[in-house]
Every structure is written in C-alpha cells, then in structure tokens.
mmCIF file of C-alpha atoms in Angstrom:
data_model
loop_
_atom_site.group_PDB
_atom_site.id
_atom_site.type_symbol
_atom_site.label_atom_id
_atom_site.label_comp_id
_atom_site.label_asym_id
_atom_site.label_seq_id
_atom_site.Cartn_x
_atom_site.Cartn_y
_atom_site.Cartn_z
ATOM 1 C CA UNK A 267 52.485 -200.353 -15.118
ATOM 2 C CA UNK A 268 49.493 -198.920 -14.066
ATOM 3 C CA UNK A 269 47.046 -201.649 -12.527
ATOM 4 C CA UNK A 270 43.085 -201.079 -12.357
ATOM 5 C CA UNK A 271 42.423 -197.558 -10.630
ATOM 6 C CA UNK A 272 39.374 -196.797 -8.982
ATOM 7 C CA UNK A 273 37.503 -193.605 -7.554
ATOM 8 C CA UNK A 274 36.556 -192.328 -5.241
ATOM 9 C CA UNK A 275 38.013 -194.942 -2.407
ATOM 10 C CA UNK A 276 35.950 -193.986 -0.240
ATOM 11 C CA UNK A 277 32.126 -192.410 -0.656
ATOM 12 C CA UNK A 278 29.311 -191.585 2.109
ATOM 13 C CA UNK A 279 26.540 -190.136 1.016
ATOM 14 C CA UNK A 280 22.741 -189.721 2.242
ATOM 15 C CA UNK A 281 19.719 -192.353 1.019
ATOM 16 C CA UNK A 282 17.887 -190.870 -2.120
ATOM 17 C CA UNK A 283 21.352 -189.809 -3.379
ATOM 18 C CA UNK A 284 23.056 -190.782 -6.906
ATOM 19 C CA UNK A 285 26.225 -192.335 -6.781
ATOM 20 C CA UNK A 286 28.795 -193.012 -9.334
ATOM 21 C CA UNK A 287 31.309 -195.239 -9.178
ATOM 22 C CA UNK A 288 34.982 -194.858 -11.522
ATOM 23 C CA UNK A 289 37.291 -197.524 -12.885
ATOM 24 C CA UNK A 290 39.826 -197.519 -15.512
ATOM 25 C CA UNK A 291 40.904 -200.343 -17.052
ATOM 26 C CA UNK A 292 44.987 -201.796 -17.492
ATOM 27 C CA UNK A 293 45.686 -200.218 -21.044
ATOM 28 C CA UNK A 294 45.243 -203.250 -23.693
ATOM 29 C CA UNK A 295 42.592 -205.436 -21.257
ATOM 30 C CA UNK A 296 39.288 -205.333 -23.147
ATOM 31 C CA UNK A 297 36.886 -207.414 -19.738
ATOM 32 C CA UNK A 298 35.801 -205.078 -17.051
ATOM 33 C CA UNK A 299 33.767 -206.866 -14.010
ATOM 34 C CA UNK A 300 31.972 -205.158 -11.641
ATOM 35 C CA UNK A 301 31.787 -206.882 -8.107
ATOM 36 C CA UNK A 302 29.829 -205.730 -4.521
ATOM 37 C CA UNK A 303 31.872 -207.189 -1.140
ATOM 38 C CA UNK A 304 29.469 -207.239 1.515
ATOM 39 C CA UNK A 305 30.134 -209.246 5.037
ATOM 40 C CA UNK A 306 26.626 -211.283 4.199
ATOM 41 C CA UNK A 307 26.765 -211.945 0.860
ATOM 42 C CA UNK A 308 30.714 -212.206 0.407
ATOM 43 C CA UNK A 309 31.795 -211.328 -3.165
ATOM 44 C CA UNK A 310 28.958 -210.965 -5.933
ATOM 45 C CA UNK A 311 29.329 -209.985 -9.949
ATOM 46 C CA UNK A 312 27.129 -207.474 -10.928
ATOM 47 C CA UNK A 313 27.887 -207.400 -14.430
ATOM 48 C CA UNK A 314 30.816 -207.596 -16.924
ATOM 49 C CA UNK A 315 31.862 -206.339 -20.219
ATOM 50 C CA UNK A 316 33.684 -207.718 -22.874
ATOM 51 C CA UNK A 317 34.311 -205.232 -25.529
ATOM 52 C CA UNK A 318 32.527 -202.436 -24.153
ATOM 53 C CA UNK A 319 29.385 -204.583 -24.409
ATOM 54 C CA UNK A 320 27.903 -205.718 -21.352
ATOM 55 C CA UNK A 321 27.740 -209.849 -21.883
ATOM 56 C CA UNK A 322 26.184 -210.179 -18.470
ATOM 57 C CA UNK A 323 24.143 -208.051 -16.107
ATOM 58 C CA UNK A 324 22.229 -210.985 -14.046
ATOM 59 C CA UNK A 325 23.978 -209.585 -10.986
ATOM 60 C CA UNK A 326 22.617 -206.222 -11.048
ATOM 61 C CA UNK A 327 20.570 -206.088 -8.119
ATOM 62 C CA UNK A 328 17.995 -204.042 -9.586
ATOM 63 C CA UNK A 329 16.959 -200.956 -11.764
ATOM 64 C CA UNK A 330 18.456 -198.693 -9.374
ATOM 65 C CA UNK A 331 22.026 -200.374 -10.775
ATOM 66 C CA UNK A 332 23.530 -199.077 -14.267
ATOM 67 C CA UNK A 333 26.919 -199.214 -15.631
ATOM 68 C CA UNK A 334 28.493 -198.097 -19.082
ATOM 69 C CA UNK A 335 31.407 -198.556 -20.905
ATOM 70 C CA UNK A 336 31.759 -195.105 -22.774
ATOM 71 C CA UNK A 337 34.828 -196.349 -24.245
ATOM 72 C CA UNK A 338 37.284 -199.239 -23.850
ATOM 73 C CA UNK A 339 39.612 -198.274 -20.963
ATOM 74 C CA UNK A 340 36.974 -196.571 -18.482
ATOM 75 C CA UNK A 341 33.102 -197.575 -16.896
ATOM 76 C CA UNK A 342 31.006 -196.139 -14.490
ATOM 77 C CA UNK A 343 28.791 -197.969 -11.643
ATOM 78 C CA UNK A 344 25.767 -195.876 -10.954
ATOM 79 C CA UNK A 345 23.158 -196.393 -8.611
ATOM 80 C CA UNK A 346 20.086 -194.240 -8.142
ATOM 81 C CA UNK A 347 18.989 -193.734 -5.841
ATOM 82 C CA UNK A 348 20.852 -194.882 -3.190
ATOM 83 C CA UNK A 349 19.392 -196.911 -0.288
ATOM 84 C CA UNK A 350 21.797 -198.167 2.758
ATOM 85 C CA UNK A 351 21.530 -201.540 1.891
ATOM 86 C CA UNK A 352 23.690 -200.301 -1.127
ATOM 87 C CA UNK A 353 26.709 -199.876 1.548
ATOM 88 C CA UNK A 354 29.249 -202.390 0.347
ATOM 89 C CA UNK A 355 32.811 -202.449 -1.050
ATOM 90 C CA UNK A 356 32.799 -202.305 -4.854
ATOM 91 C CA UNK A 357 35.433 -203.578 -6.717
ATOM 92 C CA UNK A 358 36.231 -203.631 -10.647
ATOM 93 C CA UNK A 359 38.365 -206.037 -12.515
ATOM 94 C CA UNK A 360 40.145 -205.952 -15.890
ATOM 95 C CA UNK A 361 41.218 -209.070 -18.168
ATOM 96 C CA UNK A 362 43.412 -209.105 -20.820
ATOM 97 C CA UNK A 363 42.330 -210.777 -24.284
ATOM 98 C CA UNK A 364 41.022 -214.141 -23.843
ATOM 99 C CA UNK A 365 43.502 -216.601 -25.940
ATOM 100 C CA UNK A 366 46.977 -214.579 -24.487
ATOM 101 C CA UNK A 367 47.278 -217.121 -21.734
ATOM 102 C CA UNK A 368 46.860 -215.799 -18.671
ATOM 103 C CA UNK A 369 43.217 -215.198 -18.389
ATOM 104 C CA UNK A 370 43.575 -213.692 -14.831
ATOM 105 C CA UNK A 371 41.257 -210.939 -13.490
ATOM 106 C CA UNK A 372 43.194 -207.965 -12.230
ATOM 107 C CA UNK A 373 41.657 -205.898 -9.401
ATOM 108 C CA UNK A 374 41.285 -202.253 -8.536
ATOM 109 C CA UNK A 375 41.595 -201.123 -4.589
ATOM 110 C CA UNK A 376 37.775 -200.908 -4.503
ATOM 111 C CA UNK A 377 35.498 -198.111 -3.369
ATOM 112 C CA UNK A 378 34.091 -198.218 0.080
ATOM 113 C CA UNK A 379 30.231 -197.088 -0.206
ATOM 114 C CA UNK A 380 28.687 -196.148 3.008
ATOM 115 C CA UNK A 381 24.911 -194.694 2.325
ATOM 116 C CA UNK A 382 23.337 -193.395 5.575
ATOM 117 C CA UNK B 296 25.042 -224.303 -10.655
ATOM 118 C CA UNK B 297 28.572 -224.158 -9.532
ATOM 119 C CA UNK B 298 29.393 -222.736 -6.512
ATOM 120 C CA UNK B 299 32.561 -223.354 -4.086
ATOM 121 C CA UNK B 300 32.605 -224.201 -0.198
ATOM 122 C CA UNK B 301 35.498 -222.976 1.917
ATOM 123 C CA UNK B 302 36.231 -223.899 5.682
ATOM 124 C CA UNK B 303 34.539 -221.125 7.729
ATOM 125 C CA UNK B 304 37.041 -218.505 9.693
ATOM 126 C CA UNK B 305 38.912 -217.208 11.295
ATOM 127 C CA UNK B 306 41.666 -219.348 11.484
ATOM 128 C CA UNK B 307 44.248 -218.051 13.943
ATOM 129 C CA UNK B 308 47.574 -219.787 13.575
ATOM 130 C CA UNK B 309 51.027 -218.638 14.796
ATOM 131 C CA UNK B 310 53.943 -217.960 13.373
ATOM 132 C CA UNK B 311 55.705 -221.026 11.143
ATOM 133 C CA UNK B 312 52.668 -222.894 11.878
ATOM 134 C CA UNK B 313 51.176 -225.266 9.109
ATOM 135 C CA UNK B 314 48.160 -223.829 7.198
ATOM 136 C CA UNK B 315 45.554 -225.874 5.280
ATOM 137 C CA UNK B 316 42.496 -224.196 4.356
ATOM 138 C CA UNK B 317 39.784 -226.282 2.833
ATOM 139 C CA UNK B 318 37.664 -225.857 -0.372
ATOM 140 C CA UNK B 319 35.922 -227.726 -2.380
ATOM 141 C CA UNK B 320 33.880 -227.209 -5.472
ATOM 142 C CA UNK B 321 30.958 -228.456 -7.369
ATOM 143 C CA UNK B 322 30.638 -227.964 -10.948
ATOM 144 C CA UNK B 323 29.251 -229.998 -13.864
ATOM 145 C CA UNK B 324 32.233 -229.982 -15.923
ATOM 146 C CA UNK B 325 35.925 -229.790 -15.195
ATOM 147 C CA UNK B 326 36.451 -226.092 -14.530
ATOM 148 C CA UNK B 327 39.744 -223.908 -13.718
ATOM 149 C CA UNK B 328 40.504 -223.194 -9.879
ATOM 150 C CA UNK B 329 41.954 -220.669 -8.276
ATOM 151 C CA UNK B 330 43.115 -218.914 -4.997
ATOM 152 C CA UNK B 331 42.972 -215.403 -4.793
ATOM 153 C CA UNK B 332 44.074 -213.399 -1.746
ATOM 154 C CA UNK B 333 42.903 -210.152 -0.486
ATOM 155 C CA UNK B 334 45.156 -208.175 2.014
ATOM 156 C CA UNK B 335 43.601 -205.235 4.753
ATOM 157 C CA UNK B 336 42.487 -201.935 2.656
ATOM 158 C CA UNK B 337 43.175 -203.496 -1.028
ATOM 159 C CA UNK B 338 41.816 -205.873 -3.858
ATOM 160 C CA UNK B 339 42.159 -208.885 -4.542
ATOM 161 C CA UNK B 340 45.236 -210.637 -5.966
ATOM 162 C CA UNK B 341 45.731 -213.968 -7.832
ATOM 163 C CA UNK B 342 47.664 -216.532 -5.662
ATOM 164 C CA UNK B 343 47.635 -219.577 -7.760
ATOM 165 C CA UNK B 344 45.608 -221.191 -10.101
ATOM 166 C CA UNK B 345 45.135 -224.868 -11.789
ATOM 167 C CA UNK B 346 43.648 -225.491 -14.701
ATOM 168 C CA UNK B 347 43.383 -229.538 -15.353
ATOM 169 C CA UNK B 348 43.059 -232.307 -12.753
ATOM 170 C CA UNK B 349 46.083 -232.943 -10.586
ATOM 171 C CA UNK B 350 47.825 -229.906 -11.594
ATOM 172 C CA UNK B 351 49.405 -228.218 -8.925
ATOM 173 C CA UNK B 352 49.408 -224.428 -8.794
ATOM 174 C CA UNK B 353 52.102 -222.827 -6.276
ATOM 175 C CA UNK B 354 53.247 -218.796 -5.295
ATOM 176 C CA UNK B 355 54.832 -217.330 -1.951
ATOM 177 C CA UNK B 356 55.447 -220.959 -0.379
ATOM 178 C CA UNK B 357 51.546 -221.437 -0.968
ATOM 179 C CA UNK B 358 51.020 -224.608 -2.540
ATOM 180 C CA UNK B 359 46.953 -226.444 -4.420
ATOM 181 C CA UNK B 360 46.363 -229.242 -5.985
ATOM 182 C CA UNK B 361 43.645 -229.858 -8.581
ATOM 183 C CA UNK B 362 41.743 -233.213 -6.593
ATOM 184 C CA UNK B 363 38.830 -234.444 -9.176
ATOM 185 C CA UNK B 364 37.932 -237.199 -7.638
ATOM 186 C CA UNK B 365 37.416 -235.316 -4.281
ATOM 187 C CA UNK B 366 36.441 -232.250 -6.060
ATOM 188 C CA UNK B 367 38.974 -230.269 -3.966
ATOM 189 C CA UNK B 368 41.731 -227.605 -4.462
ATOM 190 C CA UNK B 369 42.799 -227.411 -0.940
ATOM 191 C CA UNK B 370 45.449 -224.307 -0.081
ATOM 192 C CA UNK B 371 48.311 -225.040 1.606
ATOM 193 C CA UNK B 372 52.003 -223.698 3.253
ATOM 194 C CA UNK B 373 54.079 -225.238 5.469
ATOM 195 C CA UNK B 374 55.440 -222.264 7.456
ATOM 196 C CA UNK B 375 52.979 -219.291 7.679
ATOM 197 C CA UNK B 376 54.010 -215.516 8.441
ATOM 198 C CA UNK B 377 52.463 -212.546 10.255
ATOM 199 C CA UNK B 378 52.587 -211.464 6.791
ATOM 200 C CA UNK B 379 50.222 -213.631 5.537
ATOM 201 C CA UNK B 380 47.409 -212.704 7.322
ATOM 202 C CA UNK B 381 44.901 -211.804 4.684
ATOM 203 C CA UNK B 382 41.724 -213.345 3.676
ATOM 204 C CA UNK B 383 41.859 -216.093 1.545
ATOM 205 C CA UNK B 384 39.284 -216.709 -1.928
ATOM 206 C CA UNK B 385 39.027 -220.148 -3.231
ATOM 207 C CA UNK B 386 37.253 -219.910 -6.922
ATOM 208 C CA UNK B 387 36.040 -221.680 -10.008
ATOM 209 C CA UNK B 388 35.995 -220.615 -13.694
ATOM 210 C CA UNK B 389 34.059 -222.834 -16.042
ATOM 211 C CA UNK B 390 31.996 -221.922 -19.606
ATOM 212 C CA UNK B 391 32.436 -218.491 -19.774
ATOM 213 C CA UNK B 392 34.155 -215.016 -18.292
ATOM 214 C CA UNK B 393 32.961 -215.503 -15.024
ATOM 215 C CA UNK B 394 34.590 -216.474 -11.219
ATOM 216 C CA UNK B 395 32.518 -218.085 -8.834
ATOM 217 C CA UNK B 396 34.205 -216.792 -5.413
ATOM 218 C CA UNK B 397 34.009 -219.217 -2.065
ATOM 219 C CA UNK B 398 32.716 -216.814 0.730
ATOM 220 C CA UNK B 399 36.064 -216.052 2.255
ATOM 221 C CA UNK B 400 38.368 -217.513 4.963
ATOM 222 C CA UNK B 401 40.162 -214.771 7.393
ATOM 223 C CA UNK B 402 43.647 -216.055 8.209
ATOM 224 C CA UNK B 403 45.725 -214.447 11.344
ATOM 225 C CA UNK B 404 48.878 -215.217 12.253
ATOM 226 C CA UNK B 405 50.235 -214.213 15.385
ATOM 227 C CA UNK B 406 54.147 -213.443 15.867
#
C-alpha cells in the first residue's frame, strides 16, 4: 500500500514567493493534519481536516497560511508570500475513520522548505 | 492545557546499552500516550501507544508503561542498536483529533 505521499521533498525559493505544498492521503483515511518541524519550536499542527472540512486551523500561523481539501484524498499547504522564517520541514498526516480501532496518524516524508 | 515534557538530548549510548528516555505528561483527564519515532530524511512512525493507566505498549524490543499516578509513559529497551538511532516523540491524545508532541529526544548509538 501506498502510505501518505508528499511533494515536492524538497523546495527553495526566494522571500515574496508563493509556495504550495502537496499531500495525498492513504486511500479510505478521511483526517489530514498539517504539521511545521522547526529546531525551535519542535513539531506544531497547523490545521486538520476531518472530512474535507477543516475542524481546526488555530495553528495557522497567520493569513499568509491556507490549505484546502479539494477533495477527500488530496490538500494543499499554501503560503503567500513567503518569508524565511517560513523555512521548516512540513509534514502531513492521514487517519483512518475514527471508531476502526487504530486511530493512528500516518505520516508523509515531509517537504523541506528553505525560503531565502 | 496539555502539553508533554521529555528528557532533553542527545543521548549518546553504545551499542547493547540500556535506554530510558523520560516523559511525562500533564493533562486534565486521562488521555492516550504514545511514542512515535522519526528516523534521518523521513516522517514520523508510531512506536507504541497506551491507551488506559498501566497499560503497557511494546514494538522493536521498545517497551512504556502508562504511570497515572506519576503521570509518566517512560520509553524503554534493554539492548539498543546503531539502528536505533533516531529521534524519539513522546505524545498525548485527549478530547479530540489532535497529538500534543514532546519536543524531541535525539538518540545515538555508537557501534
């Protein structure tokens, strides 16, 4: 089986410049999370989905942030514009069905975002 | 709010050494705990996971138990290998979808 796939892996791009972020989700999970890695702040949730509605975006560090679910197996992470302090590892996470047991978050390979 | 505390890194052990790595938790209710472990260049990964007091979760030799009266979920394995060298999540899941993540512990093992 396919697990969580992110792109791109890796991204550098200039300040000022929109980013997008990929992840599809493990066919029949229906939670995506969105999380930054940074060597300060350790691991943070930006937001999460459940049903392709976002249930909680009090992460997002600020306007610049959006994500989307445009349909149930994919979401983007976009931030405009981009700022250096935006240079992190993001990583996305899918969850199967609450109810099926397991519960467990499943995580992509994340995307390493350097913004210069 | 909740949040979890982990022993600071690194800890550099060697090989078939004893590992403990500390982490406790605070938390008004009784919430789920896990480990998660996150090798060079990739995601993370569940380890183990308890869900009730004095559980015990256990994967790979790596053993946690559920402490409520200490509020602890300590992670440990008796006989580490280079291979384990990774860094090390300890996390909480209580009302609702989301993890709270300790900040990390780097573990090295040297052959």
């Amino acid at each position: 089986d396919a697990g969580v796939i992110q792109s791109p892996r890796h991204e550098v791009t200039e300040m000022g410049q929109e980013v997008t972020l990929r992840c599809k989700l493990i066919s029949g999970h229906n939670s995506l999370f969105w999380y930054r890695q940074t060597m300060m702040r350790g691991l943070e949730l930006l937001i999460y989905f459940n049903n392709n509605v976002p249930i909680d975006d009090s992460g997002m560090p600020e306007d610049r942030f959006s994500a989307k679910m445009p349909n149930a197996s994919f979401s983007t992470l976009k931030i405009q514009p981009s700022e250096p302090r935006d240079s992190a590892v993001y990583f996305c996470a899918s969850r199967p069905p609450t109810g099926g047991g397991s519960n467990e978050q499943f995580f992509g390979p994340g995307t390493r975002l350097t913004v210069l | 709010g909740d949040s979890v505390t982990q022993m600071e890194g690194p800890v550099t052990l060697s090989e078939e050494a004893f590992l403990t790595i500390n982490c406790t938790y605070t938390a008004t209710g009784y919430p789920s705990l896990f480990w998660y472990v996150q090798y060079p260049g990739e995601g993370l990964q569940l380890l183990l996971k308890a869900t009730k007091a004095d559980d015990k979760g256990s994967n790979k030799g790596f053993e946690a138990t559920y402490r409520k009266e200490t509020t602890s979920f300590h992670l440990e394995k008796g006989s580490v290998q280079v291979s384990d060298s990774a860094v090390y999540f300890c996390a909480l899941r209580w009302r609702g979808n989301k993890l709270v993540f300790g900040a990390g512990t780097i573990l090295r093992v040297k052959s």
